[in-house]
Structures are given as C-alpha cells and as structure tokens.
PDB file of C-alpha atoms in Angstrom:
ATOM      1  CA  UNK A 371      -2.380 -29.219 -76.735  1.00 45.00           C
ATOM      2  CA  UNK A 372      -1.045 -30.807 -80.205  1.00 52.00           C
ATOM      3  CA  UNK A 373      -2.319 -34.234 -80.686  1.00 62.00           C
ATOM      4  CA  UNK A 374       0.226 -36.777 -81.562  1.00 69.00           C
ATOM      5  CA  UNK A 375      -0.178 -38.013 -84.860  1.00 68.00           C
ATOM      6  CA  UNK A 376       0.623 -42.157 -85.283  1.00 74.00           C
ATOM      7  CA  UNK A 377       1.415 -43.990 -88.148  1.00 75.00           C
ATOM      8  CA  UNK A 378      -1.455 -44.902 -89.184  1.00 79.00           C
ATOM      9  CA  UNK A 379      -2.629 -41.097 -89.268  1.00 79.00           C
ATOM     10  CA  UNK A 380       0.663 -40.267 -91.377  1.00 86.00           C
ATOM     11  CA  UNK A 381       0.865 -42.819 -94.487  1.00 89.00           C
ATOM     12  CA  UNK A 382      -2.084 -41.786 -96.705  1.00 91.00           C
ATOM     13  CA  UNK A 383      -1.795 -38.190 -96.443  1.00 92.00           C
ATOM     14  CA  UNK A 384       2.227 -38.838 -96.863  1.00 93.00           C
ATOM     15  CA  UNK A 385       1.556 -40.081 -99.929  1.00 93.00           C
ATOM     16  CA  UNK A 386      -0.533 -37.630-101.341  1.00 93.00           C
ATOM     17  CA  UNK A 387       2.155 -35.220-100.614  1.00 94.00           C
ATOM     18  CA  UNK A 388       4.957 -37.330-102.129  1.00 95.00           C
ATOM     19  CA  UNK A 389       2.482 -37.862-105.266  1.00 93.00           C
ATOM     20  CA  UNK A 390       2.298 -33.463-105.154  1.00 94.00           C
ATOM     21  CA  UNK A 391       5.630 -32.903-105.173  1.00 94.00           C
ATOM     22  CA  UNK A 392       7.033 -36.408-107.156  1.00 95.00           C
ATOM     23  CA  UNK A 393       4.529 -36.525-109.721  1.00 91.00           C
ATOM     24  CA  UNK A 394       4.415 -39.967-111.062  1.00 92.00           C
ATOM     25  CA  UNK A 395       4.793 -42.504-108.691  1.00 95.00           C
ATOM     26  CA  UNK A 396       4.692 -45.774-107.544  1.00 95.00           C
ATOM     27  CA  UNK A 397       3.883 -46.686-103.618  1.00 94.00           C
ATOM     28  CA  UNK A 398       5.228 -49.713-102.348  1.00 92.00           C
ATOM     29  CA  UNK A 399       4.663 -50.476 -98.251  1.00 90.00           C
ATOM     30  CA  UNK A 400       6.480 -53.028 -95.993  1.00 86.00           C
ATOM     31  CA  UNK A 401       9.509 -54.076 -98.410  1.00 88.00           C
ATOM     32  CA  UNK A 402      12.073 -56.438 -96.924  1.00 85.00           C
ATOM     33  CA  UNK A 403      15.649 -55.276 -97.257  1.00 84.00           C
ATOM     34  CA  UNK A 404      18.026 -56.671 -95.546  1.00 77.00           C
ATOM     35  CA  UNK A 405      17.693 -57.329 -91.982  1.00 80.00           C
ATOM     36  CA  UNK A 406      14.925 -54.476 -91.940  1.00 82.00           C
ATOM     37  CA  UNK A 407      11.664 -53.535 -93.571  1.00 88.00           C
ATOM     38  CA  UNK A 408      11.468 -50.568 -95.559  1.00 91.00           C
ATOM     39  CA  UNK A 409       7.884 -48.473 -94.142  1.00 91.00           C
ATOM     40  CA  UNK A 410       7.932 -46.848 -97.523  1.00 93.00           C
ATOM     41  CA  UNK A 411       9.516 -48.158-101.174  1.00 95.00           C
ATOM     42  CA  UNK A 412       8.825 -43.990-103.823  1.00 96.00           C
ATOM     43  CA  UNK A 413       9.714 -45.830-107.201  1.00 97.00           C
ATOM     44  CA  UNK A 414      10.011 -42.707-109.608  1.00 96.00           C
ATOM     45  CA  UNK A 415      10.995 -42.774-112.961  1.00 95.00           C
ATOM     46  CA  UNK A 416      14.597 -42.991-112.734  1.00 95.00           C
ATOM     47  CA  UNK A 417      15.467 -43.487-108.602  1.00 97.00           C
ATOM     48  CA  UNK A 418      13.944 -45.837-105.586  1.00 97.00           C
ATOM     49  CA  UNK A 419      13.483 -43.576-102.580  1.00 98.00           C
ATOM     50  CA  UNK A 420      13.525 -45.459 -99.150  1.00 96.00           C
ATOM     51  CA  UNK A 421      11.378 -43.596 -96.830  1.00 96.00           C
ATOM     52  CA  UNK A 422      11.533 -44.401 -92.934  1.00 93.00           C
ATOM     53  CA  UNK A 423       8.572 -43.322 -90.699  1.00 91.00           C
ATOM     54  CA  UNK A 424       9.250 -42.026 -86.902  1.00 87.00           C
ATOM     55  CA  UNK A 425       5.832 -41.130 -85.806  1.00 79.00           C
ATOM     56  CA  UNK A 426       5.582 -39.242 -82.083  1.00 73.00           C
ATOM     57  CA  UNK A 427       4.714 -42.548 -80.458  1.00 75.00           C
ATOM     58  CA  UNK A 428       8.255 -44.268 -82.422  1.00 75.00           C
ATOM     59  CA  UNK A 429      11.382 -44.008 -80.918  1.00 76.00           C
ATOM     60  CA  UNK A 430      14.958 -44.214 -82.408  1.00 78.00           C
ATOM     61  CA  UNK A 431      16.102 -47.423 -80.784  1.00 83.00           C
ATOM     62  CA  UNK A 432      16.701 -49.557 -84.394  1.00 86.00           C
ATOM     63  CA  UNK A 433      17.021 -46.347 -86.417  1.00 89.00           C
ATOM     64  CA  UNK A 434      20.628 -46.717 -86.436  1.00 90.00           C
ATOM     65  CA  UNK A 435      20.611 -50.537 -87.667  1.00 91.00           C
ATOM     66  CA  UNK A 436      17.619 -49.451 -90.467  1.00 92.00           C
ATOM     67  CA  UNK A 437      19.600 -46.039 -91.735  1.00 95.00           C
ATOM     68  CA  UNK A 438      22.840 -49.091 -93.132  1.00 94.00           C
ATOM     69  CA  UNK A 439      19.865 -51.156 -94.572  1.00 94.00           C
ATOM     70  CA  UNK A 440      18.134 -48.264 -96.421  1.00 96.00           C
ATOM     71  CA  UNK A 441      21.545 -46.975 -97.926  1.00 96.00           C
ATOM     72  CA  UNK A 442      22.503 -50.203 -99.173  1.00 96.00           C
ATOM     73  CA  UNK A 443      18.841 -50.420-101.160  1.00 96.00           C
ATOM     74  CA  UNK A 444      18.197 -47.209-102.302  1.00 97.00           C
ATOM     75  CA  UNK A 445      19.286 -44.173-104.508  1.00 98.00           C
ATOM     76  CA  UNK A 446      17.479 -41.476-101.913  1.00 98.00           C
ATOM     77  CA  UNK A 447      16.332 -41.858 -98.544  1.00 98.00           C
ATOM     78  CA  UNK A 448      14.100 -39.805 -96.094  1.00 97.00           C
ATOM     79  CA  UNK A 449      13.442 -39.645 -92.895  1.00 95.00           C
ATOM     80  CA  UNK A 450       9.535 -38.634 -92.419  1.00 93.00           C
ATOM     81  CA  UNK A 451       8.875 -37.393 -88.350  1.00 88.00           C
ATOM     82  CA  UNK A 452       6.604 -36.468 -85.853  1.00 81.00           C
ATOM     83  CA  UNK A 453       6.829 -33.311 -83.752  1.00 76.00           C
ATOM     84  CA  UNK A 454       8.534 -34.654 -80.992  1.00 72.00           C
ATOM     85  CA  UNK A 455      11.566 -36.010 -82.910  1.00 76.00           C
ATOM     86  CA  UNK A 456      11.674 -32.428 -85.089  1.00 69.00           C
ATOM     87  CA  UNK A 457      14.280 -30.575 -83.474  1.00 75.00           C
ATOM     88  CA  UNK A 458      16.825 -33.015 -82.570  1.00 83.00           C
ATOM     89  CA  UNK A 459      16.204 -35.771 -85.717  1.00 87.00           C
ATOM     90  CA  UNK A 460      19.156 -34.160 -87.823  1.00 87.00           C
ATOM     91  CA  UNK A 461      21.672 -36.074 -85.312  1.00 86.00           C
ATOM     92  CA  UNK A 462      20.490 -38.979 -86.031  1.00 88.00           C
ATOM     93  CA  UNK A 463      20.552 -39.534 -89.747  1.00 93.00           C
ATOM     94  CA  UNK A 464      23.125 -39.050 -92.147  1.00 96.00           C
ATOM     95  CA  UNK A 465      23.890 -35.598 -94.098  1.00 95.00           C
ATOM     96  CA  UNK A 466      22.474 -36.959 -97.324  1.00 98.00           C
ATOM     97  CA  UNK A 467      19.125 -38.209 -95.749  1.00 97.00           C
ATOM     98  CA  UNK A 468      16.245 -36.239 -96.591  1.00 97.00           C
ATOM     99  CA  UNK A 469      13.741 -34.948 -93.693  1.00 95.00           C
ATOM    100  CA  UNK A 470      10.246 -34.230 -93.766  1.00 95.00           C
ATOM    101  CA  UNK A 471       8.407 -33.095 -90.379  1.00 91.00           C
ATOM    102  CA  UNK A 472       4.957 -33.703 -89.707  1.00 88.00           C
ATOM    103  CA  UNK A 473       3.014 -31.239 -87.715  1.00 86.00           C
ATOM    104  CA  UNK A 474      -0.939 -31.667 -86.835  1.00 80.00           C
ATOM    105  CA  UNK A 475      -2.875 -29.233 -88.454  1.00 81.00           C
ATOM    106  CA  UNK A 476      -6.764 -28.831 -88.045  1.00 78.00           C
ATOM    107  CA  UNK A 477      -6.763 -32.292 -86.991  1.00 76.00           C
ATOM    108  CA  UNK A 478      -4.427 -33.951 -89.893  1.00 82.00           C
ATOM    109  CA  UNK A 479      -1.143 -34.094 -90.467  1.00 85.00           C
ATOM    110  CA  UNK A 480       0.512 -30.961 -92.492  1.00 88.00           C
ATOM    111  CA  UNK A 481       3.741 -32.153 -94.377  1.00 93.00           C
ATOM    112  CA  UNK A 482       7.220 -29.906 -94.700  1.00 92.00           C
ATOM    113  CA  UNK A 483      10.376 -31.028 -96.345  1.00 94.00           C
ATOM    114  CA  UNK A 484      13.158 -29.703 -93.798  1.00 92.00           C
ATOM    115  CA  UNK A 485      15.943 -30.801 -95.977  1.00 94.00           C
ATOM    116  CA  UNK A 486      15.942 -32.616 -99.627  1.00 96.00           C
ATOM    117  CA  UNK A 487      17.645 -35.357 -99.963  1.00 97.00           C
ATOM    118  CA  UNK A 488      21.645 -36.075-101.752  1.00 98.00           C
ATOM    119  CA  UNK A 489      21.831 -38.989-103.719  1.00 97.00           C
ATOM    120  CA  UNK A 490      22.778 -42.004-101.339  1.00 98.00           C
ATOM    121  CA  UNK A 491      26.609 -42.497-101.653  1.00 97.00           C
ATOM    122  CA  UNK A 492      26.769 -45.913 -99.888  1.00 97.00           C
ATOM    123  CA  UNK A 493      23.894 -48.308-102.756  1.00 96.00           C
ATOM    124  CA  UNK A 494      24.996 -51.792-103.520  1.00 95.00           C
ATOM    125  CA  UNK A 495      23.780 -51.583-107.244  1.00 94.00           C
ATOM    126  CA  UNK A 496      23.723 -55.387-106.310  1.00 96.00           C
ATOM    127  CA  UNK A 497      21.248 -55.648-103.500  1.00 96.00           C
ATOM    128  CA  UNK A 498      19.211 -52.754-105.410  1.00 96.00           C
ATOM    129  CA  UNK A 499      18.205 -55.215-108.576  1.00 96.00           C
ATOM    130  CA  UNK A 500      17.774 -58.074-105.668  1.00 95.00           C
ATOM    131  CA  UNK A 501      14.578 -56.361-104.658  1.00 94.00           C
ATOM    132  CA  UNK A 502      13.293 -57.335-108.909  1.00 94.00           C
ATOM    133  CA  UNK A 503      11.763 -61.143-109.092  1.00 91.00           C
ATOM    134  CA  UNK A 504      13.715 -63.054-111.390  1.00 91.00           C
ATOM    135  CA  UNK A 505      11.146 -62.961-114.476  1.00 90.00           C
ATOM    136  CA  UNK A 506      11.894 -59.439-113.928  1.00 94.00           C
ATOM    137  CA  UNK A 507      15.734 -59.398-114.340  1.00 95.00           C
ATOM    138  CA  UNK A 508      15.351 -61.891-117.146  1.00 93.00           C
ATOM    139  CA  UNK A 509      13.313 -58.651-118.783  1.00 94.00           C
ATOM    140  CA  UNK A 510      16.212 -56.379-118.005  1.00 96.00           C
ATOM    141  CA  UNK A 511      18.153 -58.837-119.651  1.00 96.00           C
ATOM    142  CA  UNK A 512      16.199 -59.416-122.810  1.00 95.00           C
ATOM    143  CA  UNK A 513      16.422 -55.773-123.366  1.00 96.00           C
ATOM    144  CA  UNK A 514      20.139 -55.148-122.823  1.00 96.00           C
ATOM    145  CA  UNK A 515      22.578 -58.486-123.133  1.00 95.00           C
ATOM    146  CA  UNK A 516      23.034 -60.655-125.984  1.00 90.00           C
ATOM    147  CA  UNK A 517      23.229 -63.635-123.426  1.00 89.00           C
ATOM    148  CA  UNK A 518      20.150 -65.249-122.260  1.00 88.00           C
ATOM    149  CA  UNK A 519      21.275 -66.579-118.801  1.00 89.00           C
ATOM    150  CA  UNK A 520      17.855 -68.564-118.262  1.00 85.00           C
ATOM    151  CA  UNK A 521      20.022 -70.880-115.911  1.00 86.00           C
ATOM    152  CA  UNK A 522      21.736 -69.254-114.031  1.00 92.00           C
ATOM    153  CA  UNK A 523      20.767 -68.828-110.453  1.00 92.00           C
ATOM    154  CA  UNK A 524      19.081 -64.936-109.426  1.00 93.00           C
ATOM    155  CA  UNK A 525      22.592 -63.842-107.749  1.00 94.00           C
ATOM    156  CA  UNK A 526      24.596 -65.040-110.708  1.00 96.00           C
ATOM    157  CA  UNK A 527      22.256 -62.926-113.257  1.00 96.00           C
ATOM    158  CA  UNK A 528      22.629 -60.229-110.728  1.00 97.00           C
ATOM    159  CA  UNK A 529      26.335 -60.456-111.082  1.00 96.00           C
ATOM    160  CA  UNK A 530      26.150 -60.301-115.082  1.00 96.00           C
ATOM    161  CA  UNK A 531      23.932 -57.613-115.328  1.00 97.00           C
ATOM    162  CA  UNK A 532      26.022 -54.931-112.692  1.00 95.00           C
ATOM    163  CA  UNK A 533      29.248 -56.231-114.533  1.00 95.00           C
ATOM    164  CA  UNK A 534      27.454 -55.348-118.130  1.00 96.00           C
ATOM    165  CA  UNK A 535      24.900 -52.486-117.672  1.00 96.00           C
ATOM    166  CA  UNK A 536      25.489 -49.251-116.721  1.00 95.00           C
ATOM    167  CA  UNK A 537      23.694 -48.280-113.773  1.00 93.00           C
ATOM    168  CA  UNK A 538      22.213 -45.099-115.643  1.00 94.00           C
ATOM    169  CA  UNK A 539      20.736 -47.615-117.564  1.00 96.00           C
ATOM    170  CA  UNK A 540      19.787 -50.225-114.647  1.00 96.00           C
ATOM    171  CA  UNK A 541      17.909 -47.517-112.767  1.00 96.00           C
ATOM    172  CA  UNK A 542      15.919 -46.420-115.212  1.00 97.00           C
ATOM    173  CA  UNK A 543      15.542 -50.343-115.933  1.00 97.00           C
ATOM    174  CA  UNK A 544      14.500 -51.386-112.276  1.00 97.00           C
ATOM    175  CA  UNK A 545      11.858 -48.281-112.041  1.00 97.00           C
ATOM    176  CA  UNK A 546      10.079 -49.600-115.181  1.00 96.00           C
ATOM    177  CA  UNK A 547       9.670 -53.248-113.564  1.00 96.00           C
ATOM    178  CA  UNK A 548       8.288 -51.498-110.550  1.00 95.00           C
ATOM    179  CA  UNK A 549       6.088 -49.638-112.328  1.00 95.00           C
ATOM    180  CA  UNK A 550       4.702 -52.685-114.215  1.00 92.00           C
ATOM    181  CA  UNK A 551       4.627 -54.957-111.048  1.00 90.00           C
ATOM    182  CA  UNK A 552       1.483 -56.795-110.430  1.00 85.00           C
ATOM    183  CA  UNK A 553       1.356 -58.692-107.069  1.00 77.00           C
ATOM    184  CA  UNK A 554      -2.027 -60.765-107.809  1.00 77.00           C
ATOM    185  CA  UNK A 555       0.542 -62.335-110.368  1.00 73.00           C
ATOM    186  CA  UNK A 556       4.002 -63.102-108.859  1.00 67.00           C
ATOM    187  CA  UNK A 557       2.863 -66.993-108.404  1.00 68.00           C
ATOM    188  CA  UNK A 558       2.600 -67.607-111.782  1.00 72.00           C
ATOM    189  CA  UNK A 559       5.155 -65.565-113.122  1.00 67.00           C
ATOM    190  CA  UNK A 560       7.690 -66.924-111.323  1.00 67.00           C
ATOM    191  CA  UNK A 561       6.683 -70.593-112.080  1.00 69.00           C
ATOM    192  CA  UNK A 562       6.483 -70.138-115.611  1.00 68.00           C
ATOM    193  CA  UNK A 563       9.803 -69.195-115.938  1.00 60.00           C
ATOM    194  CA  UNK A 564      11.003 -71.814-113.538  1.00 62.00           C
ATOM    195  CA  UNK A 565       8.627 -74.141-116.145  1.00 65.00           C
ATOM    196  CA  UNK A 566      10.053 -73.082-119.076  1.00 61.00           C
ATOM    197  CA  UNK A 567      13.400 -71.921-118.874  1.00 59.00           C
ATOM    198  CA  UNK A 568      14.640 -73.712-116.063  1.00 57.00           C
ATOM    199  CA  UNK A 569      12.285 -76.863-116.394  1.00 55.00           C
ATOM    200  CA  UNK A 570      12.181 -76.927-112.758  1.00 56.00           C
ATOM    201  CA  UNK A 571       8.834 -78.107-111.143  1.00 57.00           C
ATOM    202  CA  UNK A 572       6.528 -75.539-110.234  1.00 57.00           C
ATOM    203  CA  UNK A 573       5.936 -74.049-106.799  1.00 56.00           C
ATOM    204  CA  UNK A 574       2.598 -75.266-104.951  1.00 58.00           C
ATOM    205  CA  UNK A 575       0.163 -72.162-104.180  1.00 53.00           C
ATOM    206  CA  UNK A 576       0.017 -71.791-100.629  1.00 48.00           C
ATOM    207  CA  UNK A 577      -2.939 -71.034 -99.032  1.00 47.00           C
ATOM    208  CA  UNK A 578      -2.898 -67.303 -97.871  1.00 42.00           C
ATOM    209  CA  UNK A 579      -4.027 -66.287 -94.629  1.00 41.00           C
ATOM    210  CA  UNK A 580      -5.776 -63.175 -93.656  1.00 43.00           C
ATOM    211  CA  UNK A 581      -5.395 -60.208 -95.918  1.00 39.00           C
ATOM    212  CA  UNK A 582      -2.339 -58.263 -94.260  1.00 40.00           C
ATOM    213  CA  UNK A 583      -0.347 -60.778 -92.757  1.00 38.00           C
ATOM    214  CA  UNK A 584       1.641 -62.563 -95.566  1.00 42.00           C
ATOM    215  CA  UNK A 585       3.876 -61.927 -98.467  1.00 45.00           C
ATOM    216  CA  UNK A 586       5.436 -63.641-101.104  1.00 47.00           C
ATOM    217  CA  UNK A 587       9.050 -62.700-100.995  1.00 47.00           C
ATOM    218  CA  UNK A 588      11.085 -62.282-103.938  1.00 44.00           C
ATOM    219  CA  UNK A 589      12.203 -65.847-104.351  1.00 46.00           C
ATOM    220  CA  UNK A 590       8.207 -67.263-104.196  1.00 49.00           C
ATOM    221  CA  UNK A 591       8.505 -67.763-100.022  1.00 48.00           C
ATOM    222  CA  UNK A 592       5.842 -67.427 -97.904  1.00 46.00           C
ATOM    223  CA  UNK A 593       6.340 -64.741 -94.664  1.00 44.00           C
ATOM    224  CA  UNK A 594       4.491 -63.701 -92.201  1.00 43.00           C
ATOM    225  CA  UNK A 595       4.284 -59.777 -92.557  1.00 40.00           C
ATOM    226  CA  UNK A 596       1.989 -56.723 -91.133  1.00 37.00           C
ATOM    227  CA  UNK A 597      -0.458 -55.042 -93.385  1.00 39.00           C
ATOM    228  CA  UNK A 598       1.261 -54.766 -96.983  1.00 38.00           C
ATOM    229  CA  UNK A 599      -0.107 -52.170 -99.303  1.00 45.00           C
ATOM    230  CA  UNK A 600       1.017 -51.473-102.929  1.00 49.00           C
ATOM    231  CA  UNK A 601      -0.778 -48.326-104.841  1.00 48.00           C
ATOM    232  CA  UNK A 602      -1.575 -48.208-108.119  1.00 46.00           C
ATOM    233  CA  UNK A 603       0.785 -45.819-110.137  1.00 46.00           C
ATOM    234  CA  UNK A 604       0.546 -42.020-110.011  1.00 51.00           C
ATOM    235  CA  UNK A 605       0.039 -39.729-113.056  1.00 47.00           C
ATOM    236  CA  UNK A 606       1.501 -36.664-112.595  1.00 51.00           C
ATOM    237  CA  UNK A 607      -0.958 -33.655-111.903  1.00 48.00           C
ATOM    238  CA  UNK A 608      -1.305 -31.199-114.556  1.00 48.00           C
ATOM    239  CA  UNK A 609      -0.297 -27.251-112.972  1.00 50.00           C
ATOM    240  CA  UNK A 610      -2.286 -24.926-112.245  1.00 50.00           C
ATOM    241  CA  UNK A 611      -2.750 -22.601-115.780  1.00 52.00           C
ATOM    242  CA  UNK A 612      -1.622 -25.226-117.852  1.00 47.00           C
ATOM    243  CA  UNK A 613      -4.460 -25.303-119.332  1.00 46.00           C
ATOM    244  CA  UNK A 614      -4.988 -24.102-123.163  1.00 43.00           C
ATOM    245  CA  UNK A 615      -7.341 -21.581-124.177  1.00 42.00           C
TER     246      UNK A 615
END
C-alpha cells in the first residue's frame, strides 16, 4: 500500500528539486496575493513562478478561485500533486500550468515534471510589482526614471513605473529585489523611507507573536498567518564533469 504523502512531507524535498532543475533560486512560502495565498513564491533570475500544492489529503474545492489569483501574480505557474489527484489533475488547471506529480518512493516523496509550464498569458504587470515593498519600487525607480516620485502613494508609483519600463526590464528588476529581500529588516526599511522622503511618522513595532503565525504585509500591517518560511538564495550546482583538470 502507497503511503500518502502530506504537505508537510512534500515542501523541503520540493525544493531541493526545484533548486536541481532551476539552479539559482529564491524560496518564498505563504505569499498573499489577492484573495489567496500563494503555498510557493520560485523567484529566478528573470520570472516569479507561483507554485500551488495539492497533497493526497487536499482536495480541489478553492483550486478554481486560487488558479485566477496565481495568473494575475505570476509569469509561470505549477501545479505540484499527490498520487491521488495524478491522473485526472490536467482538467483542472489551465493548458499553460505546469504539473509536477509526486509519488512516494522508499518512504519520501520522488518528484516528476508531467508537463512544463507556458508563460502565463493572463499577469497584471501591475499586481506583479505590488508584491515589492515600497523602498523596493523606489530602487526600481532610482535605477530606471529620471523622476523621483518619493510622494506619491505605492499604487501611483506602480502606475508610473508599468507606463515607463518595459516589462523585460521590470522582471528582471522585481527578481533582483527578491533576491536581496531581507525580512528581519522590512520594519525599518519601510519607516525610513516614510521618515525621510515622505516625512510621515514612523510605524510603532508591534510585538510579534509566536514564530509562524504573523507577517508583516507589504504595506507594514500586521496578519495573522500559518508558518512563513523564506530560504536563503540558491547557487546554482556546478554539473557533473565540469570540473577542470
């Protein structure tokens, strides 16, 4: 009898295998987007892949609701699922999702990619850069406007910077912020630049609780949340007989 795997047994190994066949990567668990939560945010060098878990114990009751949210978020999405959803999963996800299956092997999961995924045809290039902090777009902006925009509110600078930036440009833009992300530091990022550019007071520290059960959203709230993980970025591995000499 095949044991059925649960997602707690699926995310670590999963991201081994993503960091195999990705290379460099950044992890990002739990992400809000929309009126879902992302299980999995791939930041690669160039693309955000939203990756939805369906372990055997999951079933596909919101699936429909979550597949709008990911495609309004992300370049590439997949689709990562049990056994039990395997052979019928394709019916419920669009054409351009990716799928991986998940089979138990020796007592831990063994990873397949079914089908690769197209680039998503639906993004909001919009609600992408809304996932960035503002100190973040105001780095996007340094880089590429003349314009400043230190007082405008986080949807107007959103507005100038789709209108202004080619999104060849933004996505390689957005991945680099990822990359550099540090969440022990989003407090005090944030209220510096409401400090200094928009000499706004600063927001009070809020006592955390429990490890695993808040976040700081984009905007500096406080939310309740499960466990939120973020890994440190990947290197890619060297190949086998790369070696010289």
């Amino acid at each position: 009898m095949v044991a059925m795997l649960y997602d707690r047994d699926i995310r670590e190994p999963l991201f081994s295998f993503l960091e195999d066949t990705y290379g460099k990567t950044r992890i990002i668990e739990e992400k809000i987007m929309g009126k879902s939560r992302a299980d999995v945010v791939m930041v690669t060098e160039d693309s955000l892949y939203g990756i939805e878990i369906k372990s055997d114990a999951d079933t596909y009751v919101r699936l429909s609701g979550q597949v709008k949210d990911y495609d309004r978020f992300f370049d590439y999405n997949y689709i990562a699922v049990g056994t039990s959803h395997a052979m019928h999963i394709e019916e419920h996800v669009p054409d351009y999702w990716g799928i991986i299956t998940i089979d138990e092997e020796d007592g831990k999961p063994d990873f397949y990619i079914l089908r690769k995924p197209k680039e998503n045809p639906h993004i909001r290039y919009e609600d992408k850069l809304s996932l960035l902090w503002r100190p973040e777009l105001q780095r996007i902006v340094g880089r590429n406007l003349k314009n400043k925009y230190d007082y405008l509110s986080k949807k107007e600078v959103i507005k100038r910077i789709s209108a202004q930036i080619s999104y060849d440009c933004l996505r390689k833009e957005i991945s680099t912020e990822l990359f550099e992300r540090d969440y022990n530091t989003v407090l005090d990022e944030i209220n510096k630049f409401r400090v200094e550019k928009r000499k706004a007071k600063p927001r009070r520290k809020k006592k955390l609780p429990k490890a695993g059960h808040s976040l700081l959203t984009s905007d500096g709230k406080l939310i309740k949340k499960p466990d939120l993980k973020v890994s440190h970025t990947v290197k890619a591995k060297k190949k086998k007989g790369s070696k010289k000499g």
